[in-house]
Amino acid sequence: MTIRVLLADDQALLRSAFKVLVDSEPDMEVVGEAADGAQAVTLARSERPDVVLMDIRMPGTDGLAATRLITADPELSDVRIVMLTTFEVDEYVVQSLRAGASGFLGKGAEPEELLGAIRIAHAGEALLSPAATKGLIASFLAQGAGAAVDGGGRARTERLAALTAREREVLVLVAGGLSNDEIAERLDVSPLTVKTHVNRAMAKLGARDRAQLVVTAYESGLVRPRVE
């Protein structure tokens, strides 16, 4: 199956480079290019891409606002968004994850990393670029933890009550950055069993993908960030 990709970046030269790279892959194709967030939303609705490579900083409607609009549209529930940023340590990165993005990648990433990011997002996995530390998301989430618990975080905490003990245990390990295979080994169960628990947790928590499970785990207080 061909992965349909939408490129959203205000730099035409960068979009052209990404297009050449993506179109060179037999399992991918670029279905649209947007110079700002508003165009990205319009093209997402008309082209129904599988994955959007979204620059965070763009004139007019930026990538963060565009991400919120796309993830809030029920008809675009299958669209995955990978945020592109010049600076990986950026408060907007976590705002994007909260808005529904599947992850982020630095613009300086190697071509294979970018292609891998598209495939990972398309598969519904949480994406952190290799240069990002596992504690990055937790650190930024901790900055707004108090406000989150008073608002949306409280609703997330209440939804945690619907999870079984095993599903909560799996959620903690997902938030720790472990893959299904690693979780299966840790819990001495099959990867398929882990996948079932992850899917059930996503359904109960209203999460689009694993990235949203990570956000929920931290914002609800189920997992606390470790200070190194």
XYZ file of N, CA, C and O in Angstrom, residues 13-199:
748
model
N 12.081 25.520 -1.453
C 13.241 24.680 -1.739
C 13.235 23.430 -0.876
O 13.545 22.327 -1.348
N 12.858 23.599 0.366
C 12.811 22.455 1.279
C 11.700 21.494 0.873
O 11.885 20.270 0.891
N 10.564 22.041 0.489
C 9.465 21.185 0.032
C 9.886 20.372 -1.190
O 9.583 19.183 -1.304
N 10.611 21.021 -2.099
C 11.065 20.325 -3.307
C 12.004 19.175 -2.962
O 11.920 18.087 -3.541
N 12.894 19.421 -2.009
C 13.834 18.375 -1.592
C 13.090 17.206 -0.956
O 13.384 16.032 -1.228
N 12.118 17.527 -0.098
C 11.323 16.473 0.536
C 10.528 15.684 -0.496
O 10.405 14.470 -0.404
N 10.001 16.383 -1.495
C 9.201 15.727 -2.521
C 10.042 14.720 -3.313
O 9.613 13.588 -3.562
N 11.235 15.139 -3.697
C 12.122 14.241 -4.438
C 12.432 12.998 -3.601
O 12.411 11.868 -4.100
N 12.709 13.213 -2.325
C 13.049 12.107 -1.433
C 11.873 11.146 -1.265
O 12.022 9.932 -1.420
N 10.703 11.707 -0.951
C 9.529 10.869 -0.706
C 9.105 10.123 -1.965
O 8.824 8.919 -1.938
N 9.067 10.834 -3.094
C 8.632 10.203 -4.345
C 9.618 9.151 -4.860
O 9.280 8.354 -5.733
N 10.831 9.161 -4.326
C 11.822 8.161 -4.750
C 11.559 6.800 -4.113
O 12.129 5.790 -4.528
N 10.693 6.780 -3.104
C 10.380 5.529 -2.411
C 9.204 4.823 -3.090
O 8.186 5.459 -3.388
N 9.309 3.532 -3.318
C 8.238 2.805 -4.007
C 6.931 2.729 -3.232
O 5.866 2.510 -3.823
N 7.003 2.921 -1.907
C 5.786 2.799 -1.095
C 5.245 4.150 -0.623
O 4.419 4.218 0.282
N 5.730 5.247 -1.250
C 5.283 6.583 -0.852
C 5.025 7.467 -2.060
O 5.610 7.271 -3.124
N 4.163 8.471 -1.868
C 3.970 9.477 -2.900
C 3.496 10.772 -2.252
O 2.755 10.755 -1.271
N 3.956 11.900 -2.785
C 3.513 13.205 -2.305
C 2.219 13.550 -3.031
O 2.164 13.564 -4.260
N 1.168 13.837 -2.273
C -0.136 14.134 -2.871
C -0.497 15.611 -2.796
O -1.547 16.024 -3.292
N 0.381 16.417 -2.175
C 0.097 17.841 -2.090
C 1.193 18.598 -1.377
O 1.958 18.017 -0.596
N 1.295 19.898 -1.673
C 2.270 20.766 -1.019
C 1.574 22.035 -0.554
O 0.801 22.645 -1.297
N 1.854 22.432 0.685
C 1.244 23.626 1.263
C 2.329 24.569 1.761
O 3.324 24.137 2.335
N 2.124 25.864 1.534
C 3.093 26.869 1.963
C 2.750 27.459 3.324
O 3.529 28.224 3.889
N 1.570 27.133 3.843
C 1.195 27.601 5.178
C 0.168 26.643 5.768
O -0.304 25.718 5.101
N -0.170 26.892 7.016
C -1.085 25.984 7.707
C -2.474 25.936 7.114
O -3.102 24.870 7.073
N -2.974 27.061 6.674
C -4.322 27.102 6.099
C -4.407 26.208 4.860
O -5.373 25.451 4.680
N -3.391 26.295 4.005
C -3.355 25.443 2.819
C -3.240 23.974 3.219
O -3.832 23.095 2.574
N -2.485 23.709 4.271
C -2.315 22.335 4.734
C -3.653 21.737 5.162
O -3.958 20.579 4.835
N -4.455 22.515 5.861
C -5.768 22.035 6.303
C -6.669 21.779 5.101
O -7.339 20.743 5.008
N -6.665 22.711 4.154
C -7.494 22.566 2.956
C -7.101 21.316 2.166
O -7.957 20.532 1.739
N -5.793 21.122 1.986
C -5.320 19.964 1.231
C -5.553 18.653 1.996
O -5.822 17.618 1.384
N -5.463 18.711 3.303
C -5.718 17.514 4.099
C -7.156 17.050 3.891
O -7.435 15.853 3.793
N -8.063 18.015 3.810
C -9.476 17.675 3.628
C -9.780 17.188 2.215
O -10.646 16.333 2.033
N -9.058 17.719 1.236
C -9.347 17.334 -0.144
C -8.569 16.093 -0.600
O -9.074 15.284 -1.378
N -7.331 15.944 -0.109
C -6.474 14.843 -0.559
C -6.457 13.633 0.363
O -6.033 12.554 -0.048
N -6.878 13.819 1.610
C -6.885 12.741 2.592
C -5.537 12.009 2.667
O -5.460 10.789 2.439
N -4.463 12.725 2.989
C -3.151 12.076 3.079
C -3.098 11.130 4.275
O -3.891 11.258 5.218
N -2.181 10.198 4.235
C -1.966 9.325 5.384
C -1.106 10.032 6.426
O -1.319 9.882 7.632
N -0.103 10.782 5.947
C 0.839 11.473 6.829
C 1.076 12.889 6.329
O 1.221 13.111 5.125
N 1.097 13.834 7.264
C 1.438 15.223 6.945
C 2.770 15.558 7.598
O 2.934 15.366 8.801
N 3.731 16.038 6.802
C 4.969 16.578 7.358
C 4.715 18.059 7.540
O 4.619 18.813 6.575
N 4.592 18.499 8.777
C 4.126 19.848 9.094
C 5.209 20.678 9.787
O 5.662 20.349 10.878
N 5.598 21.774 9.139
C 6.536 22.699 9.763
C 5.802 23.428 10.884
O 4.636 23.815 10.727
N 6.457 23.624 12.009
C 5.805 24.302 13.124
C 5.637 25.787 12.841
O 4.559 26.361 13.041
N 6.696 26.413 12.357
C 6.652 27.860 12.153
C 6.399 28.193 10.690
O 7.261 27.974 9.839
N 5.204 28.718 10.412
C 4.847 29.168 9.070
C 4.041 30.453 9.195
O 3.399 30.686 10.222
N 4.063 31.309 8.180
C 3.306 32.567 8.243
C 1.803 32.306 8.243
O 1.341 31.268 7.756
N 1.042 33.246 8.800
C -0.400 33.073 8.849
C -0.772 31.992 9.835
O -0.379 32.027 11.002
N -1.493 30.995 9.365
C -1.848 29.850 10.203
C -0.625 28.960 10.341
O -0.153 28.379 9.369
N -0.081 28.870 11.558
C 1.143 28.083 11.734
C 0.825 26.591 11.850
O -0.335 26.169 11.826
N 1.887 25.806 11.980
C 1.718 24.360 12.019
C 0.944 23.873 13.225
O 0.204 22.893 13.144
N 1.089 24.559 14.345
C 0.383 24.168 15.558
C -1.124 24.340 15.376
O -1.908 23.437 15.682
N -1.529 25.509 14.857
C -2.955 25.760 14.631
C -3.518 24.795 13.591
O -4.632 24.285 13.738
N -2.743 24.538 12.551
C -3.187 23.619 11.498
C -3.363 22.211 12.057
O -4.323 21.499 11.704
N -2.447 21.807 12.915
C -2.541 20.483 13.523
C -3.820 20.353 14.334
O -4.519 19.335 14.272
N -4.138 21.382 15.098
C -5.375 21.352 15.900
C -6.609 21.221 15.012
O -7.532 20.470 15.319
N -6.607 21.953 13.911
C -7.757 21.914 13.009
C -7.910 20.542 12.360
O -9.018 20.012 12.223
N -6.787 19.949 11.968
C -6.837 18.638 11.313
C -7.255 17.547 12.295
O -8.122 16.720 11.994
N -6.655 17.539 13.470
C -6.965 16.469 14.428
C -8.353 16.624 15.036
O -8.903 15.654 15.571
N -8.922 17.823 14.953
C -10.274 18.041 15.487
C -11.352 17.641 14.490
O -12.536 17.568 14.842
N -10.966 17.393 13.242
C -11.923 17.037 12.195
C -12.150 15.526 12.203
O -11.236 14.762 11.894
N -13.341 15.060 12.547
C -13.609 13.618 12.606
C -13.343 12.907 11.279
O -12.984 11.734 11.273
N -13.507 13.604 10.174
C -13.290 12.982 8.873
C -11.806 12.772 8.573
O -11.460 12.079 7.612
N -10.936 13.399 9.400
C -9.491 13.268 9.193
C -8.840 12.474 10.325
O -7.650 12.626 10.591
N -9.620 11.626 10.962
C -9.118 10.891 12.130
C -7.973 9.939 11.795
O -7.197 9.560 12.677
N -7.863 9.552 10.534
C -6.790 8.634 10.143
C -5.518 9.350 9.696
O -4.513 8.704 9.392
N -5.561 10.678 9.628
C -4.393 11.446 9.195
C -3.390 11.556 10.346
O -3.747 11.941 11.453
N -2.137 11.224 10.084
C -1.089 11.336 11.089
C -0.202 12.531 10.756
O 0.089 12.788 9.582
N 0.233 13.245 11.779
C 1.018 14.463 11.570
C 2.372 14.343 12.251
O 2.462 14.027 13.438
N 3.420 14.580 11.478
C 4.784 14.628 12.009
C 5.247 16.078 11.926
O 5.301 16.656 10.848
N 5.568 16.666 13.068
C 5.996 18.052 13.104
C 7.479 18.158 12.746
O 8.296 17.361 13.209
N 7.808 19.132 11.928
C 9.192 19.395 11.561
C 9.633 20.684 12.242
O 8.943 21.703 12.167
N 10.768 20.640 12.899
C 11.232 21.823 13.621
C 12.738 21.987 13.482
O 13.477 21.007 13.398
N 13.175 23.225 13.451
C 14.607 23.512 13.387
C 15.268 23.225 14.722
O 16.387 22.724 14.791
N 14.530 23.520 15.799
C 15.054 23.309 17.148
C 14.223 22.233 17.825
O 13.052 22.436 18.109
N 14.842 21.082 18.094
C 14.100 19.968 18.670
C 13.629 20.244 20.095
O 12.601 19.757 20.519
N 14.394 21.017 20.849
C 13.974 21.364 22.199
C 13.157 22.646 22.090
O 13.682 23.745 22.129
N 11.863 22.487 21.941
C 10.996 23.599 21.619
C 9.655 23.367 22.302
O 9.065 22.300 22.181
N 9.166 24.382 23.024
C 7.900 24.218 23.733
C 6.754 23.902 22.778
O 5.784 23.226 23.137
N 6.860 24.356 21.536
C 5.795 24.094 20.575
C 5.700 22.618 20.209
O 4.660 22.150 19.756
N 6.784 21.896 20.389
C 6.783 20.469 20.090
C 5.726 19.767 20.927
O 4.894 19.006 20.423
N 5.730 19.999 22.229
C 4.781 19.328 23.106
C 3.376 19.882 22.911
O 2.395 19.150 23.005
N 3.260 21.167 22.616
C 1.941 21.712 22.292
C 1.368 20.983 21.085
O 0.166 20.725 21.013
N 2.234 20.653 20.147
C 1.800 19.928 18.957
C 1.337 18.525 19.314
O 0.335 18.030 18.788
N 2.066 17.863 20.201
C 1.680 16.525 20.632
C 0.336 16.570 21.349
O -0.515 15.708 21.157
N 0.157 17.579 22.169
C -1.128 17.734 22.845
C -2.242 17.979 21.835
O -3.386 17.573 22.038
N -1.913 18.659 20.752
C -2.911 18.966 19.725
C -3.238 17.754 18.867
O -4.206 17.779 18.112
N -2.437 16.699 18.976
C -2.736 15.488 18.230
C -1.670 15.002 17.273
O -1.873 14.017 16.563
N -0.520 15.681 17.211
C 0.551 15.222 16.328
C 1.113 13.889 16.827
O 1.078 13.595 18.023
N 1.617 13.087 15.903
C 2.165 11.782 16.268
C 3.603 11.865 16.753
O 4.132 10.906 17.301
N 4.251 12.993 16.527
C 5.629 13.146 16.962
C 6.310 14.271 16.220
O 5.650 15.080 15.566
N 7.613 14.325 16.334
C 8.345 15.415 15.694
C 9.710 14.945 15.237
O 10.231 13.922 15.679
N 10.267 15.732 14.345
C 11.583 15.403 13.796
C 12.308 16.695 13.476
O 11.705 17.656 12.985
N 13.592 16.740 13.762
C 14.386 17.914 13.428
C 14.622 18.001 11.932
O 14.770 16.971 11.258
N 14.669 19.214 11.395
C 14.877 19.377 9.956
C 16.267 18.928 9.523
O 16.512 18.718 8.341
N 17.156 18.775 10.465
C 18.499 18.320 10.138
C 18.632 16.812 10.124
O 19.741 16.286 9.992
N 17.515 16.106 10.225
C 17.560 14.647 10.247
C 18.064 14.094 8.920
O 17.923 14.721 7.869
N 18.641 12.926 8.984
C 19.109 12.255 7.768
C 17.906 11.792 6.934
O 16.822 11.558 7.486
N 18.086 11.661 5.613
C 16.973 11.223 4.749
C 16.297 9.946 5.232
O 15.067 9.849 5.237
N 17.073 8.960 5.655
C 16.485 7.705 6.115
C 15.669 7.894 7.383
O 14.682 7.187 7.615
N 16.075 8.859 8.213
C 15.311 9.146 9.421
C 13.950 9.723 9.059
O 12.923 9.381 9.667
N 13.943 10.617 8.074
C 12.692 11.237 7.642
C 11.743 10.188 7.064
O 10.559 10.147 7.407
N 12.266 9.332 6.198
C 11.447 8.287 5.606
C 10.950 7.315 6.680
O 9.798 6.867 6.649
N 11.821 7.027 7.631
C 11.432 6.148 8.729
C 10.339 6.778 9.577
O 9.415 6.095 10.034
N 10.422 8.090 9.766
C 9.420 8.809 10.552
C 8.047 8.708 9.904
O 7.032 8.528 10.581
N 8.015 8.824 8.585
C 6.746 8.724 7.857
C 6.144 7.340 8.064
O 4.944 7.196 8.339
N 6.968 6.312 7.953
C 6.468 4.943 8.101
C 6.022 4.670 9.541
O 5.016 3.993 9.770
N 6.772 5.183 10.501
C 6.414 4.980 11.907
C 5.084 5.650 12.226
O 4.203 5.066 12.861
N 4.923 6.891 11.773
C 3.672 7.613 12.021
C 2.498 6.916 11.345
O 1.412 6.782 11.909
N 2.732 6.454 10.120
C 1.665 5.773 9.379
C 1.234 4.506 10.103
O 0.054 4.116 10.053
N 2.157 3.871 10.786
C 1.856 2.643 11.518
C 1.178 2.917 12.859
O 0.780 1.991 13.562
N 1.038 4.201 13.218
C 0.375 4.547 14.464
C 1.276 4.551 15.673
O 0.813 4.570 16.816
N 2.577 4.550 15.444
C 3.529 4.536 16.555
C 3.882 5.962 16.975
O 3.777 6.907 16.186
N 4.329 6.107 18.225
C 4.791 7.403 18.698
C 6.180 7.661 18.133
O 7.008 6.761 18.075
N 6.436 8.880 17.719
C 7.707 9.191 17.072
C 8.502 10.229 17.855
O 8.036 11.322 18.118
N 9.718 9.854 18.201
C 10.697 10.796 18.732
C 11.930 10.668 17.864
O 12.367 9.564 17.566
N 12.494 11.774 17.452
C 13.687 11.690 16.634
C 14.823 11.107 17.459
O 14.847 11.230 18.680
N 15.765 10.444 16.813
C 16.871 9.824 17.539
C 17.650 10.807 18.407
O 18.238 10.424 19.414
N 17.670 12.087 18.016
C 18.436 13.067 18.769
C 17.716 13.520 20.035
O 18.297 14.171 20.894
N 16.426 13.184 20.161
C 15.652 13.619 21.332
C 15.794 12.603 22.458
O 15.794 11.414 22.226
N 15.869 13.078 23.667
C 15.959 12.173 24.808
C 14.560 11.721 25.200
O 13.568 12.388 24.914
N 14.501 10.560 25.875
C 13.201 10.031 26.274
C 12.485 10.953 27.258
O 11.273 10.937 27.368
N 13.256 11.751 27.997
C 12.629 12.613 28.998
C 12.175 13.954 28.479
O 11.627 14.760 29.229
N 12.368 14.232 27.190
C 12.046 15.551 26.649
C 10.563 15.863 26.777
O 10.171 16.910 27.291
N 9.723 14.956 26.317
C 8.288 15.189 26.394
C 7.864 15.358 27.852
O 7.118 16.260 28.191
N 8.369 14.497 28.714
C 7.992 14.560 30.115
C 8.349 15.905 30.734
O 7.581 16.474 31.501
N 9.509 16.424 30.390
C 9.961 17.695 30.952
C 9.031 18.834 30.584
O 8.652 19.655 31.417
N 8.632 18.882 29.311
C 7.751 19.956 28.881
C 6.343 19.779 29.441
O 5.687 20.736 29.816
N 5.876 18.539 29.495
C 4.552 18.295 30.051
C 4.503 18.715 31.509
O 3.500 19.225 31.992
N 5.594 18.498 32.223
C 5.642 18.846 33.639
C 5.469 20.338 33.853
O 4.925 20.780 34.865
N 5.898 21.152 32.890
C 5.799 22.596 33.022
C 4.354 23.059 33.116
O 4.037 24.038 33.770
N 3.464 22.317 32.450
C 2.063 22.719 32.472
C 1.184 21.726 33.202
O -0.018 21.689 33.004
N 1.808 20.909 34.053
C 1.055 19.838 34.697
C -0.077 20.346 35.571
O -1.171 19.802 35.583
N 0.162 21.430 36.315
C -0.874 21.936 37.206
C -2.101 22.377 36.461
O -3.233 22.046 36.807
N -1.900 23.127 35.387
C -3.033 23.601 34.598
C -3.753 22.449 33.941
O -4.969 22.445 33.796
N -2.984 21.435 33.533
C -3.594 20.305 32.839
C -4.540 19.544 33.752
O -5.615 19.125 33.352
N -4.150 19.369 35.018
C -4.986 18.620 35.942
C -6.278 19.373 36.226
O -7.337 18.795 36.414
N -6.206 20.703 36.239
C -7.395 21.494 36.497
C -8.345 21.475 35.314
O -9.537 21.721 35.456
N -7.849 21.211 34.114
C -8.679 21.242 32.922
C -8.807 19.882 32.300
O -9.388 18.955 32.858
N -8.236 19.758 31.072
C -8.352 18.504 30.337
C -7.714 17.345 31.060
O -8.123 16.203 30.888
N -6.693 17.606 31.879
C -6.020 16.533 32.587
C -6.948 15.803 33.549
O -6.818 14.598 33.752
N -7.894 16.541 34.147
C -8.826 15.898 35.069
C -9.701 14.901 34.334
O -9.972 13.802 34.825
N -10.148 15.283 33.146
C -10.968 14.370 32.350
C -10.168 13.122 31.993
O -10.689 12.003 32.006
N -8.867 13.314 31.670
C -8.027 12.171 31.342
C -7.855 11.261 32.551
O -7.836 10.041 32.434
N -7.720 11.876 33.738
C -7.553 11.096 34.955
C -8.785 10.248 35.211
O -8.683 9.082 35.602
N -9.953 10.827 34.982
C -11.198 10.092 35.189
C -11.306 8.930 34.209
O -11.782 7.849 34.561
N -10.844 9.136 32.963
C -10.918 8.072 31.969
C -9.982 6.918 32.322
O -10.216 5.776 31.922
N -8.908 7.217 33.065
C -7.985 6.149 33.454
C -8.691 5.093 34.282
O -8.274 3.932 34.319
N -9.766 5.479 34.955
C -10.499 4.539 35.801
C -11.109 3.413 34.978
O -11.413 2.337 35.507
N -11.288 3.649 33.677
C -11.878 2.632 32.809
C -10.866 1.565 32.404
O -11.236 0.515 31.883
N -9.576 1.829 32.637
C -8.538 0.881 32.247
C -8.421 -0.250 33.263
O -8.590 -0.048 34.465
N -8.106 -1.429 32.762
C -7.815 -2.543 33.659
C -6.425 -2.337 34.244
O -5.649 -1.495 33.778
N -6.105 -3.121 35.265
C -4.786 -3.009 35.887
C -3.682 -3.281 34.869
O -2.653 -2.601 34.846
N -3.903 -4.277 34.016
C -2.894 -4.618 33.008
C -2.755 -3.501 31.981
O -1.650 -3.185 31.551
N -3.875 -2.908 31.576
C -3.831 -1.813 30.603
C -3.089 -0.612 31.170
O -2.323 0.053 30.459
N -3.273 -0.338 32.451
C -2.539 0.762 33.091
C -1.047 0.445 33.130
O -0.205 1.323 32.914
N -0.724 -0.802 33.410
C 0.672 -1.223 33.459
C 1.325 -1.064 32.091
O 2.448 -0.557 31.975
N 0.603 -1.457 31.045
C 1.113 -1.313 29.683
C 1.251 0.152 29.321
O 2.236 0.552 28.684
N 0.290 0.975 29.732
C 0.340 2.413 29.441
C 1.590 3.047 30.043
O 2.249 3.875 29.402
N 1.936 2.662 31.255
C 3.139 3.191 31.903
C 4.381 2.838 31.093
O 5.276 3.670 30.896
N 4.431 1.620 30.589
C 5.594 1.177 29.811
C 5.637 1.867 28.443
O 6.709 2.185 27.942
N 4.478 2.097 27.844
C 4.419 2.845 26.582
C 4.961 4.254 26.808
O 5.751 4.773 26.011
N 4.563 4.867 27.912
C 5.033 6.216 28.233
C 6.530 6.235 28.492
O 7.184 7.278 28.336
N 7.085 5.077 28.848
C 8.524 4.977 29.072
C 9.315 4.795 27.797
O 10.542 4.694 27.828
N 8.594 4.750 26.667
C 9.269 4.641 25.377
C 9.525 3.223 24.909
O 10.229 3.012 23.920
N 8.934 2.231 25.578
C 9.169 0.844 25.192
C 8.288 0.451 24.005
O 7.149 0.900 23.891
N 8.830 -0.398 23.143
C 8.078 -0.920 22.007
C 7.211 -2.081 22.487
O 7.366 -2.572 23.614
N 6.310 -2.556 21.619
C 5.472 -3.695 21.988
C 6.314 -4.920 22.322
O 6.018 -5.654 23.261
N 7.364 -5.153 21.533
C 8.229 -6.313 21.779
C 8.925 -6.191 23.133
O 9.057 -7.183 23.867
N 9.389 -4.988 23.458
C 10.074 -4.773 24.743
C 9.108 -4.934 25.902
O 9.454 -5.494 26.956
N 7.876 -4.452 25.730
C 6.871 -4.596 26.780
C 6.518 -6.067 26.964
O 6.372 -6.552 28.087
N 6.392 -6.778 25.844
C 6.064 -8.206 25.902
C 7.130 -8.974 26.689
O 6.815 -9.843 27.512
N 8.380 -8.643 26.434
C 9.475 -9.303 27.149
C 9.437 -8.954 28.632
O 9.653 -9.819 29.486
N 9.151 -7.688 28.931
C 9.098 -7.243 30.329
C 7.971 -7.946 31.095
O 8.139 -8.312 32.261
N 6.815 -8.112 30.450
C 5.650 -8.679 31.126
C 5.487 -10.182 30.898
O 4.559 -10.789 31.420
N 6.395 -10.752 30.078
C 6.349 -12.178 29.773
C 5.021 -12.577 29.123
O 4.375 -13.556 29.514
N 4.619 -11.789 28.123
C 3.432 -12.094 27.331
C 3.807 -11.947 25.858
O 4.928 -11.551 25.533
N 2.890 -12.239 24.952
C 3.183 -12.124 23.529
C 3.021 -10.683 23.053
O 2.236 -9.913 23.628
N 3.749 -10.291 21.995
C 3.590 -8.951 21.425
C 2.148 -8.691 20.987
O 1.663 -7.562 21.084
N 1.449 -9.739 20.519
C 0.060 -9.579 20.097
C -0.828 -9.210 21.280
O -1.737 -8.374 21.159
N -0.544 -9.814 22.440
C -1.300 -9.488 23.647
C -1.074 -8.030 24.038
O -2.008 -7.312 24.415
N 0.175 -7.590 23.931
C 0.500 -6.200 24.248
C -0.241 -5.261 23.301
O -0.819 -4.258 23.716
N -0.223 -5.598 22.017
C -0.904 -4.774 21.026
C -2.389 -4.645 21.344
O -2.983 -3.564 21.214
N -2.981 -5.748 21.796
C -4.395 -5.730 22.163
C -4.632 -4.775 23.329
O -5.579 -3.982 23.323
N -3.766 -4.839 24.345
C -3.899 -3.951 25.502
C -3.728 -2.486 25.082
O -4.465 -1.602 25.547
N -2.757 -2.225 24.206
C -2.514 -0.860 23.738
C -3.726 -0.332 22.975
O -4.186 0.794 23.204
N -4.273 -1.149 22.093
C -5.431 -0.722 21.307
C -6.648 -0.459 22.186
O -7.409 0.487 21.950
